[in-house]
Amino acid sequence: MVHVTPPFFSVVVPVYNKAEYLEEALESLYAQRYTNFEIIAVDDGSTDGSMEILERHHAQGNIRLYRRTRPGPGGYAARNHGARMAQGRWLVFQDADDWCSSDHLAEFYSSIVNTQGRGIKLYVNAYAKRWGDVIQPAVAFPHHGELSRQQGLELFSRSDYIHMNGACIDRRAFLDSGGFPEGIYRRGGDVYYWIRLLASMHRTHYNRKVTSHWKIDNCGISNNLNNLINTHPARDALGALPHELTWKEAYYAKKAVNRKLISWGVEKKRHGMAIAEDIKSLHPEALSLKQVLHCLTLMLPDNLFAHCRTLVGKAL
């Protein structure tokens, strides 16, 4: 890394008990072809040796290191703290157990430079889901380039095309938006934030090239059933937006919320958890036919649910 003041990018890495994977995540950042960036690691009270690894990398001059004495759920507060400490104009977030390709930042830089003057504050690179050695692109949208507000919301109503590792956001815009929700959600707070951001920005940018891997088998937050107890945070995403949405924008925003509520409900149903509140929170005026079919399966007795799910399809 070339330590230029100020750096173009600040990469924020929240860390909580990721000693087994941390070195690989950091090495993927050190291998970046674009070098004008800083790494800000925020330890959230690790007890597994992660802090010792971070202290070693800090002593070598590779990272800036902060430690929070009162860790918050989901790593959202740690990311916000790193953003406040950042010196770069653009923020990139890297989970401590995931991986990015050597052209990850270079792709963001190219997109930013090629759209100067367009007022774009959020850039998204495609990502892949990884289970062990199995790698599968998360989405396969043909679109590449600038997205209007309506297009961004429409894409998100179909799939989680934004992932924490694949987003690059203007630092001032992030701070002005309030950042990720702190102390409220243990899981899904990032989706809450992406929906609000897409509904607030006039335009965004999508690059369909995959530049990061989300390692599903390492994701403790997603695998913890206690994080499913409440309704998905997306339910709250459309409250008090800074401006009015057009009818179509509002439709796709609500459809995106429905997608997450139903997906969450399906996961809860599989584990025998109550889903009445999830169903009650849906926006019926924005339900697609496929979403209606998913809702119908949720209302079935448990012994019929699994069978009918295979007929309706699993994708949400």
mmCIF file of C-alpha atoms in Angstrom:
data_model
loop_
_atom_site.group_PDB
_atom_site.id
_atom_site.type_symbol
_atom_site.label_atom_id
_atom_site.label_comp_id
_atom_site.label_asym_id
_atom_site.label_seq_id
_atom_site.Cartn_x
_atom_site.Cartn_y
_atom_site.Cartn_z
ATOM 1 C CA MET A 1 0.000 0.000 0.000
ATOM 2 C CA VAL A 2 1.144 3.517 -0.798
ATOM 3 C CA HIS A 3 0.322 5.741 2.173
ATOM 4 C CA VAL A 4 -0.798 8.895 0.405
ATOM 5 C CA THR A 5 -2.639 11.582 2.377
ATOM 6 C CA PRO A 6 -5.514 11.353 2.100
ATOM 7 C CA PRO A 7 -5.975 7.834 0.719
ATOM 8 C CA PHE A 8 -8.584 7.387 -2.002
ATOM 9 C CA PHE A 9 -10.193 4.393 -0.253
ATOM 10 C CA SER A 10 -10.562 3.455 3.393
ATOM 11 C CA VAL A 11 -11.214 -0.267 3.842
ATOM 12 C CA VAL A 12 -12.962 -0.940 7.157
ATOM 13 C CA VAL A 13 -12.553 -4.444 8.615
ATOM 14 C CA PRO A 14 -14.698 -5.249 11.685
ATOM 15 C CA VAL A 15 -13.287 -8.165 13.666
ATOM 16 C CA TYR A 16 -14.888 -10.392 16.271
ATOM 17 C CA ASN A 17 -13.276 -13.783 16.936
ATOM 18 C CA LYS A 18 -12.072 -14.416 13.377
ATOM 19 C CA ALA A 19 -8.513 -15.553 14.103
ATOM 20 C CA GLU A 20 -8.838 -18.620 11.871
ATOM 21 C CA TYR A 21 -9.670 -16.559 8.771
ATOM 22 C CA LEU A 22 -8.219 -13.124 9.474
ATOM 23 C CA GLU A 23 -4.813 -13.587 7.855
ATOM 24 C CA GLU A 24 -6.328 -14.657 4.523
ATOM 25 C CA ALA A 25 -8.728 -11.710 4.534
ATOM 26 C CA LEU A 26 -5.929 -9.223 5.198
ATOM 27 C CA GLU A 27 -3.608 -10.820 2.639
ATOM 28 C CA SER A 28 -6.283 -10.406 -0.033
ATOM 29 C CA LEU A 29 -6.295 -6.687 0.743
ATOM 30 C CA TYR A 30 -2.500 -6.430 0.699
ATOM 31 C CA ALA A 31 -2.559 -7.974 -2.806
ATOM 32 C CA GLN A 32 -4.654 -5.162 -4.329
ATOM 33 C CA ARG A 33 -3.440 -3.783 -7.663
ATOM 34 C CA TYR A 34 -4.762 -0.340 -6.757
ATOM 35 C CA THR A 35 -2.618 0.806 -3.837
ATOM 36 C CA ASN A 36 -3.828 4.214 -2.642
ATOM 37 C CA PHE A 37 -5.858 2.975 0.305
ATOM 38 C CA GLU A 38 -5.733 2.432 4.042
ATOM 39 C CA ILE A 39 -7.004 -0.487 6.113
ATOM 40 C CA ILE A 40 -8.854 0.280 9.328
ATOM 41 C CA ALA A 41 -9.382 -2.745 11.569
ATOM 42 C CA VAL A 42 -11.862 -2.418 14.428
ATOM 43 C CA ASP A 43 -11.740 -5.214 16.984
ATOM 44 C CA ASP A 44 -15.078 -5.752 18.715
ATOM 45 C CA GLY A 45 -13.807 -7.473 21.863
ATOM 46 C CA SER A 46 -12.297 -10.637 20.386
ATOM 47 C CA THR A 47 -11.158 -13.377 22.771
ATOM 48 C CA ASP A 48 -9.711 -15.924 20.308
ATOM 49 C CA GLY A 49 -6.368 -14.306 19.463
ATOM 50 C CA SER A 50 -7.696 -12.031 16.718
ATOM 51 C CA MET A 51 -6.467 -8.944 18.542
ATOM 52 C CA GLU A 52 -2.943 -10.345 18.748
ATOM 53 C CA ILE A 53 -2.947 -10.934 14.990
ATOM 54 C CA LEU A 54 -4.179 -7.386 14.404
ATOM 55 C CA GLU A 55 -1.547 -5.937 16.739
ATOM 56 C CA ARG A 56 1.169 -7.700 14.748
ATOM 57 C CA HIS A 57 -0.116 -6.310 11.446
ATOM 58 C CA HIS A 58 -0.463 -2.888 13.054
ATOM 59 C CA ALA A 59 3.148 -3.025 14.299
ATOM 60 C CA GLN A 60 4.227 -3.812 10.736
ATOM 61 C CA GLY A 61 2.517 -0.630 9.549
ATOM 62 C CA ASN A 62 -0.078 -2.426 7.433
ATOM 63 C CA ILE A 63 -3.245 -1.365 9.230
ATOM 64 C CA ARG A 64 -4.693 1.247 11.538
ATOM 65 C CA LEU A 65 -6.135 -0.480 14.594
ATOM 66 C CA TYR A 66 -8.943 0.436 16.970
ATOM 67 C CA ARG A 67 -10.551 -1.578 19.735
ATOM 68 C CA ARG A 68 -14.065 -1.163 21.037
ATOM 69 C CA THR A 69 -14.553 -2.081 24.678
ATOM 70 C CA ARG A 70 -18.336 -2.401 24.309
ATOM 71 C CA PRO A 71 -18.951 -4.560 21.236
ATOM 72 C CA GLY A 72 -22.251 -4.195 19.413
ATOM 73 C CA PRO A 73 -24.332 -6.868 17.657
ATOM 74 C CA GLY A 74 -23.735 -7.642 14.000
ATOM 75 C CA GLY A 75 -20.553 -5.584 13.719
ATOM 76 C CA TYR A 76 -22.557 -2.514 12.652
ATOM 77 C CA ALA A 77 -21.188 -0.227 15.362
ATOM 78 C CA ALA A 78 -17.635 -1.358 14.563
ATOM 79 C CA ARG A 79 -18.118 -0.476 10.893
ATOM 80 C CA ASN A 80 -19.525 2.922 11.808
ATOM 81 C CA HIS A 81 -16.590 3.590 14.129
ATOM 82 C CA GLY A 82 -14.147 2.677 11.391
ATOM 83 C CA ALA A 83 -15.961 5.007 8.996
ATOM 84 C CA ARG A 84 -15.663 7.879 11.461
ATOM 85 C CA MET A 85 -11.932 7.231 11.811
ATOM 86 C CA ALA A 86 -11.394 6.902 8.047
ATOM 87 C CA GLN A 87 -9.369 9.413 6.057
ATOM 88 C CA GLY A 88 -10.325 8.325 2.548
ATOM 89 C CA ARG A 89 -13.149 9.816 0.522
ATOM 90 C CA TRP A 90 -14.559 6.388 -0.339
ATOM 91 C CA LEU A 91 -15.458 3.620 2.127
ATOM 92 C CA VAL A 92 -15.185 -0.086 1.391
ATOM 93 C CA PHE A 93 -16.127 -2.752 3.942
ATOM 94 C CA GLN A 94 -14.389 -6.125 4.176
ATOM 95 C CA ASP A 95 -15.584 -8.823 6.561
ATOM 96 C CA ALA A 96 -12.750 -10.457 8.479
ATOM 97 C CA ASP A 97 -13.606 -13.975 7.285
ATOM 98 C CA ASP A 98 -14.177 -13.186 3.604
ATOM 99 C CA TRP A 99 -11.967 -12.581 0.562
ATOM 100 C CA CYS A 100 -11.583 -10.110 -2.283
ATOM 101 C CA SER A 101 -9.778 -10.408 -5.614
ATOM 102 C CA SER A 102 -6.693 -8.357 -6.444
ATOM 103 C CA ASP A 103 -8.717 -6.065 -8.742
ATOM 104 C CA HIS A 104 -11.455 -5.365 -6.173
ATOM 105 C CA LEU A 105 -10.438 -1.761 -5.486
ATOM 106 C CA ALA A 106 -9.208 -1.221 -9.049
ATOM 107 C CA GLU A 107 -12.698 -2.003 -10.357
ATOM 108 C CA PHE A 108 -14.245 0.472 -7.934
ATOM 109 C CA TYR A 109 -11.678 3.101 -8.916
ATOM 110 C CA SER A 110 -12.358 2.602 -12.623
ATOM 111 C CA SER A 111 -16.120 2.912 -12.104
ATOM 112 C CA ILE A 112 -15.716 6.089 -10.051
ATOM 113 C CA VAL A 113 -13.360 7.740 -12.537
ATOM 114 C CA ASN A 114 -15.533 6.802 -15.521
ATOM 115 C CA THR A 115 -18.640 8.371 -13.960
ATOM 116 C CA GLN A 116 -17.153 11.588 -12.586
ATOM 117 C CA GLY A 117 -19.678 14.405 -12.480
ATOM 118 C CA ARG A 118 -22.690 12.089 -12.296
ATOM 119 C CA GLY A 119 -23.164 12.557 -8.557
ATOM 120 C CA ILE A 120 -23.033 8.828 -7.816
ATOM 121 C CA LYS A 121 -22.371 8.033 -4.151
ATOM 122 C CA LEU A 122 -22.764 4.231 -4.134
ATOM 123 C CA TYR A 123 -20.865 1.767 -6.328
ATOM 124 C CA VAL A 124 -21.518 -1.969 -6.253
ATOM 125 C CA ASN A 125 -19.361 -4.833 -7.532
ATOM 126 C CA ALA A 126 -20.876 -8.283 -7.996
ATOM 127 C CA TYR A 127 -19.952 -10.937 -5.444
ATOM 128 C CA ALA A 128 -20.015 -14.717 -5.179
ATOM 129 C CA LYS A 129 -21.217 -17.023 -2.441
ATOM 130 C CA ARG A 130 -18.709 -19.629 -1.349
ATOM 131 C CA TRP A 131 -19.314 -22.918 0.455
ATOM 132 C CA GLY A 132 -15.907 -24.534 0.968
ATOM 133 C CA ASP A 133 -14.524 -24.982 -2.556
ATOM 134 C CA VAL A 134 -17.877 -24.329 -4.249
ATOM 135 C CA ILE A 135 -18.155 -20.796 -5.652
ATOM 136 C CA GLN A 136 -21.369 -19.464 -7.146
ATOM 137 C CA PRO A 137 -22.075 -15.877 -8.301
ATOM 138 C CA ALA A 138 -24.820 -14.480 -6.071
ATOM 139 C CA VAL A 139 -26.715 -12.865 -8.945
ATOM 140 C CA ALA A 140 -26.469 -12.823 -12.723
ATOM 141 C CA PHE A 141 -27.886 -9.464 -13.768
ATOM 142 C CA PRO A 142 -27.004 -8.467 -17.340
ATOM 143 C CA HIS A 143 -27.084 -4.783 -16.378
ATOM 144 C CA HIS A 144 -23.737 -3.026 -16.061
ATOM 145 C CA GLY A 145 -23.334 0.652 -15.315
ATOM 146 C CA GLU A 146 -25.464 3.442 -13.939
ATOM 147 C CA LEU A 147 -28.777 2.652 -12.237
ATOM 148 C CA SER A 148 -31.641 5.039 -11.598
ATOM 149 C CA ARG A 149 -33.349 4.924 -8.209
ATOM 150 C CA GLN A 150 -36.156 2.854 -9.692
ATOM 151 C CA GLN A 151 -33.734 0.417 -11.356
ATOM 152 C CA GLY A 152 -31.735 -0.041 -8.156
ATOM 153 C CA LEU A 153 -34.847 -0.771 -6.125
ATOM 154 C CA GLU A 154 -36.170 -3.105 -8.822
ATOM 155 C CA LEU A 155 -32.944 -5.119 -8.806
ATOM 156 C CA PHE A 156 -32.997 -5.346 -5.015
ATOM 157 C CA SER A 157 -36.620 -6.486 -5.119
ATOM 158 C CA ARG A 158 -35.345 -9.506 -7.049
ATOM 159 C CA SER A 159 -32.116 -10.375 -5.256
ATOM 160 C CA ASP A 160 -29.515 -9.247 -2.727
ATOM 161 C CA TYR A 161 -27.260 -7.778 -5.392
ATOM 162 C CA ILE A 162 -25.522 -5.617 -2.782
ATOM 163 C CA HIS A 163 -23.302 -7.332 -0.232
ATOM 164 C CA MET A 164 -21.243 -5.750 2.523
ATOM 165 C CA ASN A 165 -17.976 -6.706 0.788
ATOM 166 C CA GLY A 166 -19.140 -5.483 -2.616
ATOM 167 C CA ALA A 167 -20.187 -1.932 -1.777
ATOM 168 C CA CYS A 168 -18.212 1.297 -2.046
ATOM 169 C CA ILE A 169 -19.848 4.438 -0.665
ATOM 170 C CA ASP A 170 -18.866 8.075 -0.434
ATOM 171 C CA ARG A 171 -17.719 8.575 3.160
ATOM 172 C CA ARG A 172 -19.558 11.858 3.684
ATOM 173 C CA ALA A 173 -22.774 10.377 2.288
ATOM 174 C CA PHE A 174 -22.393 7.395 4.620
ATOM 175 C CA LEU A 175 -21.889 9.546 7.700
ATOM 176 C CA ASP A 176 -24.700 11.927 6.736
ATOM 177 C CA SER A 177 -27.050 8.943 6.370
ATOM 178 C CA GLY A 178 -26.316 7.847 9.933
ATOM 179 C CA GLY A 179 -24.463 4.696 8.907
ATOM 180 C CA PHE A 180 -25.539 1.192 9.806
ATOM 181 C CA PRO A 181 -28.144 0.814 12.579
ATOM 182 C CA GLU A 182 -26.362 0.350 15.905
ATOM 183 C CA GLY A 183 -27.599 -1.633 18.881
ATOM 184 C CA ILE A 184 -30.912 -2.584 17.243
ATOM 185 C CA TYR A 185 -30.444 -5.579 14.951
ATOM 186 C CA ARG A 186 -28.198 -8.600 15.338
ATOM 187 C CA ARG A 187 -28.686 -9.631 11.720
ATOM 188 C CA GLY A 188 -30.129 -7.977 8.627
ATOM 189 C CA GLY A 189 -29.187 -4.421 9.559
ATOM 190 C CA ASP A 190 -27.138 -4.154 6.380
ATOM 191 C CA VAL A 191 -30.190 -5.007 4.243
ATOM 192 C CA TYR A 192 -32.189 -2.383 6.144
ATOM 193 C CA TYR A 193 -29.467 0.132 5.274
ATOM 194 C CA TRP A 194 -29.164 -0.836 1.584
ATOM 195 C CA ILE A 195 -32.914 -0.480 1.029
ATOM 196 C CA ARG A 196 -32.963 2.952 2.688
ATOM 197 C CA LEU A 197 -29.902 4.012 0.708
ATOM 198 C CA LEU A 198 -31.342 2.877 -2.628
ATOM 199 C CA ALA A 199 -34.580 4.710 -1.823
ATOM 200 C CA SER A 200 -32.643 7.879 -0.967
ATOM 201 C CA MET A 201 -30.133 8.143 -3.828
ATOM 202 C CA HIS A 202 -31.001 9.443 -7.288
ATOM 203 C CA ARG A 203 -28.562 7.063 -8.976
ATOM 204 C CA THR A 204 -26.077 4.300 -8.174
ATOM 205 C CA HIS A 205 -23.658 2.144 -10.185
ATOM 206 C CA TYR A 206 -23.452 -1.631 -10.661
ATOM 207 C CA ASN A 207 -20.451 -3.591 -11.969
ATOM 208 C CA ARG A 208 -21.340 -7.191 -12.803
ATOM 209 C CA LYS A 209 -17.745 -8.386 -12.416
ATOM 210 C CA VAL A 210 -17.328 -10.567 -9.312
ATOM 211 C CA THR A 211 -14.570 -9.180 -7.082
ATOM 212 C CA SER A 212 -15.316 -10.694 -3.653
ATOM 213 C CA HIS A 213 -16.414 -13.939 -2.022
ATOM 214 C CA TRP A 214 -18.865 -14.235 0.847
ATOM 215 C CA LYS A 215 -17.853 -17.392 2.711
ATOM 216 C CA ILE A 216 -21.197 -18.754 3.876
ATOM 217 C CA ASP A 217 -19.760 -21.521 6.061
ATOM 218 C CA ASN A 218 -17.814 -18.954 8.129
ATOM 219 C CA CYS A 219 -20.805 -16.718 8.825
ATOM 220 C CA GLY A 220 -21.616 -17.019 12.521
ATOM 221 C CA ILE A 221 -24.207 -14.236 12.413
ATOM 222 C CA SER A 222 -26.254 -15.994 9.715
ATOM 223 C CA ASN A 223 -25.957 -19.402 11.366
ATOM 224 C CA ASN A 224 -27.144 -18.278 14.824
ATOM 225 C CA LEU A 225 -30.865 -19.022 15.192
ATOM 226 C CA ASN A 226 -31.189 -16.512 18.038
ATOM 227 C CA ASN A 227 -30.776 -13.790 15.414
ATOM 228 C CA LEU A 228 -34.055 -14.876 13.784
ATOM 229 C CA ILE A 229 -36.294 -14.240 16.780
ATOM 230 C CA ASN A 230 -37.612 -10.857 15.661
ATOM 231 C CA THR A 231 -39.020 -9.710 12.314
ATOM 232 C CA HIS A 232 -36.513 -8.882 9.561
ATOM 233 C CA PRO A 233 -35.136 -5.322 9.912
ATOM 234 C CA ALA A 234 -36.267 -4.577 6.339
ATOM 235 C CA ARG A 235 -39.725 -4.047 7.832
ATOM 236 C CA ASP A 236 -38.495 -0.709 9.233
ATOM 237 C CA ALA A 237 -36.514 0.411 6.188
ATOM 238 C CA LEU A 238 -39.100 2.647 4.536
ATOM 239 C CA GLY A 239 -39.975 4.786 7.534
ATOM 240 C CA ALA A 240 -39.209 8.537 7.400
ATOM 241 C CA LEU A 241 -37.432 8.616 4.044
ATOM 242 C CA PRO A 242 -35.964 12.034 3.134
ATOM 243 C CA HIS A 243 -38.238 12.475 0.106
ATOM 244 C CA GLU A 244 -41.256 11.048 -1.685
ATOM 245 C CA LEU A 245 -40.882 8.052 -3.974
ATOM 246 C CA THR A 246 -42.712 7.709 -7.263
ATOM 247 C CA TRP A 247 -45.389 5.015 -7.420
ATOM 248 C CA LYS A 248 -43.052 2.561 -9.168
ATOM 249 C CA GLU A 249 -40.141 3.326 -6.832
ATOM 250 C CA ALA A 250 -42.378 2.736 -3.803
ATOM 251 C CA TYR A 251 -43.708 -0.483 -5.352
ATOM 252 C CA TYR A 252 -40.229 -1.948 -5.853
ATOM 253 C CA ALA A 253 -39.076 -0.769 -2.419
ATOM 254 C CA LYS A 254 -42.036 -2.533 -0.798
ATOM 255 C CA LYS A 255 -41.476 -5.599 -2.955
ATOM 256 C CA ALA A 256 -37.865 -5.696 -1.736
ATOM 257 C CA VAL A 257 -39.083 -5.518 1.859
ATOM 258 C CA ASN A 258 -41.570 -8.320 1.154
ATOM 259 C CA ARG A 259 -38.806 -10.485 -0.305
ATOM 260 C CA LYS A 260 -36.756 -10.236 2.869
ATOM 261 C CA LEU A 261 -39.737 -10.721 5.196
ATOM 262 C CA ILE A 262 -40.776 -13.877 3.339
ATOM 263 C CA SER A 263 -37.217 -15.216 3.157
ATOM 264 C CA TRP A 264 -36.843 -14.638 6.900
ATOM 265 C CA GLY A 265 -40.223 -16.296 7.495
ATOM 266 C CA VAL A 266 -39.217 -19.355 5.484
ATOM 267 C CA GLU A 267 -36.042 -19.722 7.533
ATOM 268 C CA LYS A 268 -37.991 -19.374 10.779
ATOM 269 C CA LYS A 269 -40.644 -21.863 9.635
ATOM 270 C CA ARG A 270 -37.960 -24.445 8.900
ATOM 271 C CA HIS A 271 -36.862 -24.209 12.521
ATOM 272 C CA GLY A 272 -40.326 -24.275 14.033
ATOM 273 C CA MET A 273 -40.422 -20.585 14.951
ATOM 274 C CA ALA A 274 -43.521 -18.352 14.941
ATOM 275 C CA ILE A 275 -44.045 -16.312 11.750
ATOM 276 C CA ALA A 276 -47.330 -14.467 12.362
ATOM 277 C CA GLU A 277 -45.615 -11.100 12.819
ATOM 278 C CA ASP A 278 -43.581 -11.588 9.639
ATOM 279 C CA ILE A 279 -46.730 -12.231 7.585
ATOM 280 C CA LYS A 280 -48.551 -9.303 9.192
ATOM 281 C CA SER A 281 -45.707 -6.938 8.249
ATOM 282 C CA LEU A 282 -45.955 -7.636 4.495
ATOM 283 C CA HIS A 283 -47.045 -4.991 1.986
ATOM 284 C CA PRO A 284 -49.883 -6.859 0.201
ATOM 285 C CA GLU A 285 -50.127 -4.267 -2.585
ATOM 286 C CA ALA A 286 -46.564 -5.099 -3.663
ATOM 287 C CA LEU A 287 -46.657 -8.896 -3.486
ATOM 288 C CA SER A 288 -45.660 -10.638 -6.700
ATOM 289 C CA LEU A 289 -47.319 -13.907 -7.710
ATOM 290 C CA LYS A 290 -44.217 -15.806 -6.663
ATOM 291 C CA GLN A 291 -44.237 -14.102 -3.278
ATOM 292 C CA VAL A 292 -47.921 -14.972 -2.819
ATOM 293 C CA LEU A 293 -47.086 -18.634 -3.474
ATOM 294 C CA HIS A 294 -44.306 -18.485 -0.894
ATOM 295 C CA CYS A 295 -46.739 -16.966 1.614
ATOM 296 C CA LEU A 296 -49.210 -19.768 1.001
ATOM 297 C CA THR A 297 -46.557 -22.377 1.781
ATOM 298 C CA LEU A 298 -45.794 -20.577 5.049
ATOM 299 C CA MET A 299 -49.386 -21.087 6.157
ATOM 300 C CA LEU A 300 -49.256 -24.858 5.663
ATOM 301 C CA PRO A 301 -48.769 -27.355 8.507
ATOM 302 C CA ASP A 302 -45.123 -28.145 9.130
ATOM 303 C CA ASN A 303 -45.375 -31.655 7.661
ATOM 304 C CA LEU A 304 -46.515 -30.253 4.280
ATOM 305 C CA PHE A 305 -44.310 -27.180 4.289
ATOM 306 C CA ALA A 306 -41.022 -28.784 3.205
ATOM 307 C CA HIS A 307 -42.619 -30.713 0.341
ATOM 308 C CA CYS A 308 -44.495 -27.702 -1.051
ATOM 309 C CA ARG A 309 -41.413 -25.511 -0.756
ATOM 310 C CA THR A 310 -39.635 -27.699 -3.300
ATOM 311 C CA LEU A 311 -42.545 -27.221 -5.709
ATOM 312 C CA VAL A 312 -42.731 -23.440 -5.332
ATOM 313 C CA GLY A 313 -38.981 -22.962 -5.502
ATOM 314 C CA LYS A 314 -36.412 -21.788 -2.992
ATOM 315 C CA ALA A 315 -35.132 -18.545 -4.495
ATOM 316 C CA LEU A 316 -36.255 -15.293 -2.880
#
